[in-house]
PDB file of C-alpha atoms in Angstrom:
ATOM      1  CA  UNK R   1     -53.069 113.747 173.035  1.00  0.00           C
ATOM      2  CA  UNK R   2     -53.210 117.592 172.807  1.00  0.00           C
ATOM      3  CA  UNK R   3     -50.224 118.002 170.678  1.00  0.00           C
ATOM      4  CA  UNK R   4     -51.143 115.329 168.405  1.00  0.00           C
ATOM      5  CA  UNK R   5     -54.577 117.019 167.876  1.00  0.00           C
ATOM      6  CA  UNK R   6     -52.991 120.232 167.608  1.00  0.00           C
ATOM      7  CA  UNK R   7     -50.536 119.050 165.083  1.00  0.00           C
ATOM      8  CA  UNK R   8     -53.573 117.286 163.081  1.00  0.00           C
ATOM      9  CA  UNK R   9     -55.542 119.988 163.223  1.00  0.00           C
ATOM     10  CA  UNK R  10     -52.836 122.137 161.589  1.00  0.00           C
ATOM     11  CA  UNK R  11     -52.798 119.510 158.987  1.00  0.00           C
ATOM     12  CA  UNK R  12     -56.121 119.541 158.301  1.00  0.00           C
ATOM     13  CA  UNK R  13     -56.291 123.531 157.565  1.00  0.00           C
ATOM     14  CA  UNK R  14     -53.922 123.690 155.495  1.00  0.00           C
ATOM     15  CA  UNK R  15     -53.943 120.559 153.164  1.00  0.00           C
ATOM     16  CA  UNK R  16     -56.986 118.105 154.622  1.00  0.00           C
ATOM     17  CA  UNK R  17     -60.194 119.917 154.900  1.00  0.00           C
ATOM     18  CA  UNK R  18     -62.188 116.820 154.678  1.00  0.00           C
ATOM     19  CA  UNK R  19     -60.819 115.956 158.398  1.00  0.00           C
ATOM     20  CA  UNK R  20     -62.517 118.666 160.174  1.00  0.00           C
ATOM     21  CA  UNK R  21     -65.693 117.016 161.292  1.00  0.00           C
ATOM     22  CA  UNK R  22     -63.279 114.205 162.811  1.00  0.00           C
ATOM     23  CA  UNK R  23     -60.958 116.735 164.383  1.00  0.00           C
ATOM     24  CA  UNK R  24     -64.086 118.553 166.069  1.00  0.00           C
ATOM     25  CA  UNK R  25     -65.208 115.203 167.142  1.00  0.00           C
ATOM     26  CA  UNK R  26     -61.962 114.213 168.331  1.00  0.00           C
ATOM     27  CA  UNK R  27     -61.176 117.541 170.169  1.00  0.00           C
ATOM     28  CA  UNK R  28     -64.495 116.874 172.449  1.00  0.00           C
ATOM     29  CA  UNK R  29     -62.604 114.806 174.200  1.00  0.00           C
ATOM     30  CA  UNK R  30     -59.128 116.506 174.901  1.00  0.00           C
ATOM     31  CA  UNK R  31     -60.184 117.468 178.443  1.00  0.00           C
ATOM     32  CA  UNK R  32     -59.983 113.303 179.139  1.00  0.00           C
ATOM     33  CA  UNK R  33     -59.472 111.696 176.158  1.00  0.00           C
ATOM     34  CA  UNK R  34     -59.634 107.444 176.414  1.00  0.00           C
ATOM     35  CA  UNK R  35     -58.206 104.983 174.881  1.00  0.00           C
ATOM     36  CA  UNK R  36     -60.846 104.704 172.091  1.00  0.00           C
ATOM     37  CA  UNK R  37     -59.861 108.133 171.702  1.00  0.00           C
ATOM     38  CA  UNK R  38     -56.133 107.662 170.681  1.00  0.00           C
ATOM     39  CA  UNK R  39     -57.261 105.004 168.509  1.00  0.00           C
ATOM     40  CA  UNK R  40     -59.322 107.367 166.536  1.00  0.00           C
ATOM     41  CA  UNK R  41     -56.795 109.548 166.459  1.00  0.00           C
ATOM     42  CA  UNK R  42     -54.294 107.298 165.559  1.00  0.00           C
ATOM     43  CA  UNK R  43     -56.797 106.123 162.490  1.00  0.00           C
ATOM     44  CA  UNK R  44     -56.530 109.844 161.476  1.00  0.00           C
ATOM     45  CA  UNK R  45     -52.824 109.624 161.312  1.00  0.00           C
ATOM     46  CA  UNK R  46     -53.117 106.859 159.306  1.00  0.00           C
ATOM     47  CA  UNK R  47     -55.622 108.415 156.880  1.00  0.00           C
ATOM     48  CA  UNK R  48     -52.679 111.509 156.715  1.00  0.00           C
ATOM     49  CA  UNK R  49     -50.032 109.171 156.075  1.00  0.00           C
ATOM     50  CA  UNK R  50     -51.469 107.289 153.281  1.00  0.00           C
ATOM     51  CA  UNK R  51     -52.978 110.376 151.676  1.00  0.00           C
ATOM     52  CA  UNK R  52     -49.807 112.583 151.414  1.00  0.00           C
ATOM     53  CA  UNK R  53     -48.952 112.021 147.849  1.00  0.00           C
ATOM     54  CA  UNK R  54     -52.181 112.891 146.929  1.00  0.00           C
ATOM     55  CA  UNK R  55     -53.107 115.691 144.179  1.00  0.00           C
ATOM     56  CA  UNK R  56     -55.183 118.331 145.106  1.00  0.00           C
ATOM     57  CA  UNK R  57     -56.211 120.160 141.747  1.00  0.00           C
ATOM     58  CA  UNK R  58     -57.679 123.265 140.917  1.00  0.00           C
ATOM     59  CA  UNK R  59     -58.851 123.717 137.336  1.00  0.00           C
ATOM     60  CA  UNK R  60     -60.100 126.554 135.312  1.00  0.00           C
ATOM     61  CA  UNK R  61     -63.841 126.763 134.945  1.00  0.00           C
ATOM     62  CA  UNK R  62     -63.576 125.950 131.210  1.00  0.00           C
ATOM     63  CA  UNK R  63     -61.883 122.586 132.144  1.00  0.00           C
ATOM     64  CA  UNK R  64     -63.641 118.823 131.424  1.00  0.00           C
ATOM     65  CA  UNK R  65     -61.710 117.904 134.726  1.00  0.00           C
ATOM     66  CA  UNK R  66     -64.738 118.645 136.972  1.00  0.00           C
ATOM     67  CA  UNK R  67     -67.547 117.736 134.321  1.00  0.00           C
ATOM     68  CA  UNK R  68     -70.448 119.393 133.150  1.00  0.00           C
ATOM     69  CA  UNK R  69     -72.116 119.937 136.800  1.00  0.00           C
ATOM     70  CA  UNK R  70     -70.090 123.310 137.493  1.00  0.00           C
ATOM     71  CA  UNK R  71     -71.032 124.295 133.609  1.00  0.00           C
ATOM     72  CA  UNK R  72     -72.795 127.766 133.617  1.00  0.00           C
ATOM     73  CA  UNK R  73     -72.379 128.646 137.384  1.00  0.00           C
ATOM     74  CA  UNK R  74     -70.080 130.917 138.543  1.00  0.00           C
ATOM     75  CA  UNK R  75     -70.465 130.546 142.106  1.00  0.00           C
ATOM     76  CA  UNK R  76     -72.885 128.374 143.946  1.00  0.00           C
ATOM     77  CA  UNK R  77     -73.003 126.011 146.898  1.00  0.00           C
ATOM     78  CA  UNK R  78     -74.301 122.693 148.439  1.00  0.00           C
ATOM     79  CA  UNK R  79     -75.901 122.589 152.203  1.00  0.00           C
ATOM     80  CA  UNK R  80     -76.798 119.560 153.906  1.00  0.00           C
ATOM     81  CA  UNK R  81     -77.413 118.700 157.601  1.00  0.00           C
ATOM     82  CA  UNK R  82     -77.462 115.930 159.781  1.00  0.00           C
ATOM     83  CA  UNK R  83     -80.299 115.603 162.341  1.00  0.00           C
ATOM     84  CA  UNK R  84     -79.846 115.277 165.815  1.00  0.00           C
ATOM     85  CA  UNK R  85     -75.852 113.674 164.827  1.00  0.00           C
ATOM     86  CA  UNK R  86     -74.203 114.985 167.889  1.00  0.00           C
ATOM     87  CA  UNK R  87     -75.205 112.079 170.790  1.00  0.00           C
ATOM     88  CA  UNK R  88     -74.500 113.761 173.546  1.00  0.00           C
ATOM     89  CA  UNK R  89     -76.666 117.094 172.486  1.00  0.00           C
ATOM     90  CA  UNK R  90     -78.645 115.803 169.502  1.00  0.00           C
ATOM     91  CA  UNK R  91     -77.853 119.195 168.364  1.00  0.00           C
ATOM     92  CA  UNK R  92     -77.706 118.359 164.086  1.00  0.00           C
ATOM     93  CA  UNK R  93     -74.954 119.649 162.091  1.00  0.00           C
ATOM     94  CA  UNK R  94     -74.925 122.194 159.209  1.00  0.00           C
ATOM     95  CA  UNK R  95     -72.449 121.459 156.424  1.00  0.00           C
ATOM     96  CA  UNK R  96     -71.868 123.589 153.434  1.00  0.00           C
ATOM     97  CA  UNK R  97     -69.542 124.050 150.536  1.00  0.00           C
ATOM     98  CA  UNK R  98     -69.240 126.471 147.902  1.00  0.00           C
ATOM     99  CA  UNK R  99     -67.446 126.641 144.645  1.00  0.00           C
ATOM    100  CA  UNK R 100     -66.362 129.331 142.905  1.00  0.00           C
ATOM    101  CA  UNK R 101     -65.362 129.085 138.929  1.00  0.00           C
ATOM    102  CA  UNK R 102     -65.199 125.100 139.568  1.00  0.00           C
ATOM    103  CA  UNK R 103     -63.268 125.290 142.301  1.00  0.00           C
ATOM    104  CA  UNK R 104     -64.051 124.499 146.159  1.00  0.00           C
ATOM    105  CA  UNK R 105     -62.983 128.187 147.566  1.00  0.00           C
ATOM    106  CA  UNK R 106     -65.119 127.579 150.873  1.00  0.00           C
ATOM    107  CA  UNK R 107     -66.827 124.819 153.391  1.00  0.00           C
ATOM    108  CA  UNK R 108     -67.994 124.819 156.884  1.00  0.00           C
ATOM    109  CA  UNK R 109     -69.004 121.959 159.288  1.00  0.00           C
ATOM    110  CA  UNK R 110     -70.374 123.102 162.376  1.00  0.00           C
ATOM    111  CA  UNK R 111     -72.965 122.115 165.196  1.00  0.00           C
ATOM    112  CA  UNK R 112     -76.269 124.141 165.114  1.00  0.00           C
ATOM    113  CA  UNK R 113     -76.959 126.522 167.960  1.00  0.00           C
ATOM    114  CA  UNK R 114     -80.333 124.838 168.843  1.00  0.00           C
ATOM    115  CA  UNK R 115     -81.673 121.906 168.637  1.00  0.00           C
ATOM    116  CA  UNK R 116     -83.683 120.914 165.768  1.00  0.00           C
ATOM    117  CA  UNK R 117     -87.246 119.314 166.183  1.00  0.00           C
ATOM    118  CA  UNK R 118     -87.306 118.088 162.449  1.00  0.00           C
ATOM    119  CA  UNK R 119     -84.794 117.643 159.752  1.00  0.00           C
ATOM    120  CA  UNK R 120     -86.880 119.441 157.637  1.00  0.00           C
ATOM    121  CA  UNK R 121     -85.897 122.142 160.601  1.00  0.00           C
ATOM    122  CA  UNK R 122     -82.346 121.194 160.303  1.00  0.00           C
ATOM    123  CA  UNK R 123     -82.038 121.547 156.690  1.00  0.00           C
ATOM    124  CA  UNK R 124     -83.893 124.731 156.594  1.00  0.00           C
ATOM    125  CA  UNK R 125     -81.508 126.000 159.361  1.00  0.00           C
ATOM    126  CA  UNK R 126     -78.986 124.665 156.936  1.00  0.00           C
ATOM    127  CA  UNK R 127     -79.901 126.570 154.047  1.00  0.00           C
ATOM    128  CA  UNK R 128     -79.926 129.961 156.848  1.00  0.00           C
ATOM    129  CA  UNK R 129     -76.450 129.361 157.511  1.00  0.00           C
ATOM    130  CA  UNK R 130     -75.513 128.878 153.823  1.00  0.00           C
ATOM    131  CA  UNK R 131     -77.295 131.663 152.655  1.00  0.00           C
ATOM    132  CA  UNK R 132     -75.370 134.238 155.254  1.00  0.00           C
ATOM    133  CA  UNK R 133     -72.242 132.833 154.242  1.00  0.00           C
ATOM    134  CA  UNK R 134     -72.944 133.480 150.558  1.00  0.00           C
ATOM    135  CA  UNK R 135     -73.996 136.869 151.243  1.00  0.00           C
ATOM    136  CA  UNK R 136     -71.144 137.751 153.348  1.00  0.00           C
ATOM    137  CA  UNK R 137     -68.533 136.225 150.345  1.00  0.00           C
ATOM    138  CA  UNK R 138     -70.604 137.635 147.621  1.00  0.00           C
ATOM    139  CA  UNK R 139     -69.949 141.268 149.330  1.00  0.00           C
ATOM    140  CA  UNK R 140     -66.442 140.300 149.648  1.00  0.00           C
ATOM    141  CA  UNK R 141     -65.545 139.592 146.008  1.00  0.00           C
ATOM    142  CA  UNK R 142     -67.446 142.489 145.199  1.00  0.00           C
ATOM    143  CA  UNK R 143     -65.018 144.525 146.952  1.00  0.00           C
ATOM    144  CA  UNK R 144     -62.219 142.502 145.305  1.00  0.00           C
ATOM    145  CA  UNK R 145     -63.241 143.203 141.948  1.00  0.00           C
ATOM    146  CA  UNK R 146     -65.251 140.169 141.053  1.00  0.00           C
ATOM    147  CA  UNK R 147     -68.307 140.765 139.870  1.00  0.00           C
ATOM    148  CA  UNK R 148     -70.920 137.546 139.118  1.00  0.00           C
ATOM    149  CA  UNK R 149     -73.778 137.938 136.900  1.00  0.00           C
ATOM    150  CA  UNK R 150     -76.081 135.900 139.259  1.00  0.00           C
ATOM    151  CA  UNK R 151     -74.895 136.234 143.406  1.00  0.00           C
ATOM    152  CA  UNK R 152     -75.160 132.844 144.064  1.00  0.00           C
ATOM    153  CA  UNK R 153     -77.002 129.522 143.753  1.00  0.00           C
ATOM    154  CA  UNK R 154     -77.967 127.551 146.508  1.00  0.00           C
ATOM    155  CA  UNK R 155     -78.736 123.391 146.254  1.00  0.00           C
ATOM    156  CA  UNK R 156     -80.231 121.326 149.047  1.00  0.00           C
ATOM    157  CA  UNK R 157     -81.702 117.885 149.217  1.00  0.00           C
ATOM    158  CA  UNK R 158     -84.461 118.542 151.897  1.00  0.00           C
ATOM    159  CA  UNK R 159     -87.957 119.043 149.462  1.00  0.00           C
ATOM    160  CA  UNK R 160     -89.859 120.012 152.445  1.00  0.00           C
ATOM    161  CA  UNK R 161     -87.268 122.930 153.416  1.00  0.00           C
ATOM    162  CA  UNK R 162     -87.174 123.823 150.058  1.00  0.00           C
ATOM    163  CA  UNK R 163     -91.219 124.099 149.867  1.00  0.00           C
ATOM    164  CA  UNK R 164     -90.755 126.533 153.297  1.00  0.00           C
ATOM    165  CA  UNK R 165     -88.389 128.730 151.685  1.00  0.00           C
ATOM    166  CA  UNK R 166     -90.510 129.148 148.521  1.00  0.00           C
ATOM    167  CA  UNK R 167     -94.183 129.156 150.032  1.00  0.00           C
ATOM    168  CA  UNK R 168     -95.174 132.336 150.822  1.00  0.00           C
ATOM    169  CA  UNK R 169     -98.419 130.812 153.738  1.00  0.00           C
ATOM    170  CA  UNK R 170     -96.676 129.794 156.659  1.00  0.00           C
ATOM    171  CA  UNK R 171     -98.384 127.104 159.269  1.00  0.00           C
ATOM    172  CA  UNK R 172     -98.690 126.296 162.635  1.00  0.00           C
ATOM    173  CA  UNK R 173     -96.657 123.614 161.944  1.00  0.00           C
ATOM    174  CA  UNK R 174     -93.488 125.630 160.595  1.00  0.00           C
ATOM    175  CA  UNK R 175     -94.190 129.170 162.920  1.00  0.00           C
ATOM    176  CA  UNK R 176     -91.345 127.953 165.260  1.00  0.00           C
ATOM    177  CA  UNK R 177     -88.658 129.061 161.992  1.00  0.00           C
ATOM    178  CA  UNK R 178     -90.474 132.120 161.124  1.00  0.00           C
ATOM    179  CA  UNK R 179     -87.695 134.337 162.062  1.00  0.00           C
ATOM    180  CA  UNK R 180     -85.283 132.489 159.599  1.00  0.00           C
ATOM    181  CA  UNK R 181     -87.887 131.755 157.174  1.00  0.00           C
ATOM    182  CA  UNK R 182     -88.639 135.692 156.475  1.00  0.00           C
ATOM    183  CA  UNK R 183     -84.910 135.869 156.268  1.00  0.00           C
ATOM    184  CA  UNK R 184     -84.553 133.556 153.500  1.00  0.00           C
ATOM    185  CA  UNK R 185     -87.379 134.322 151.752  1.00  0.00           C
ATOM    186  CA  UNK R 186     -86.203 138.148 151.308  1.00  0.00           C
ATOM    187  CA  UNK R 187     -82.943 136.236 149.361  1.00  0.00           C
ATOM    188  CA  UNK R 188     -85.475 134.753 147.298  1.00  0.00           C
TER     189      UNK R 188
END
């Protein structure tokens, strides 16, 4: 079982990112995996298998290929989380992708550190997570050369996160995220 996640899991770095939430799932269980287990892992194989032939394609920003959503933006991003998705923790997990000319250039699944007592927590937590990522890339092509007219843009899906991060009167209701709110808010 450990070898054949191992071998997946080299897989899915270098040519199937959109396996790494299953891998981590999977991978809880290598300690004493079950047979339900192996069949999920065997349904990954699968997945592999049937997918190898598949393109992956990287256009240039200019290109009709990815539509007009990635028109005018240089670099930007998408966050999302899940509330309270992990059943054993009901930790929720932060997601995030950014794209760079067009092209996907970074993502990130990964379980929060605490739990989350609202999804409008968890997607604000989301947007955190995002947001330090960006800054940390932004530096880096900055050091590389690449300068962008605008840092970044960041897109979520949560209103009521979106309201925190833009309202400058907290509430009692929303002190528990003050920390990270007076983090994101300096971004804005």
């Amino acid at each position: 079982f450990r070898s054949c996640l191992g071998a997946m899991a080299h897989v899915m770095h270098w040519t199937f990112p959109e396996l790494a939430i299953a891998i981590s799932m999977c991978s809880q269980h290598m300690s004493n995996p079950g047979q339900e287990h192996w069949e999920y892992l065997k349904h990954l194989m699968d997945y592999v298998h049937t997918n190898k032939d598949s393109e992956r394609m990287f256009v240039r920003s200019g290109s009709s290929a990815r539509g007009c959503w990635s028109e005018g933006r240089t670099y930007f991003g998408y966050c999302d989380a899940d509330y309270a998705g992990c059943p054993d923790s009901r930790r929720s997990r932060t997601g995030y992708c950014f794209f760079l000319f067009g092209n996907l250039v970074a993502n990130q699944s990964k379980l929060q550190h605490c739990v989350t007592l609202s999804t409008c927590e968890a997607e604000f937590l989301a947007m955190v997570a995002a947001c330090v990522f960006a800054l940390w890339s932004c530096q880096l092509l900055r050091e590389l050369g690449i300068v962008l007219p605008d840092c970044f843009e960041l897109y979520s899906d949560n209103q009521s996160a979106l309201m925190i991060a833009h309202t400058p009167v907290g509430s009692r209701f929303t002190k528990h995220i003050d920390v990270r709110l007076m983090f994101l808010k300096e971004l804005c």
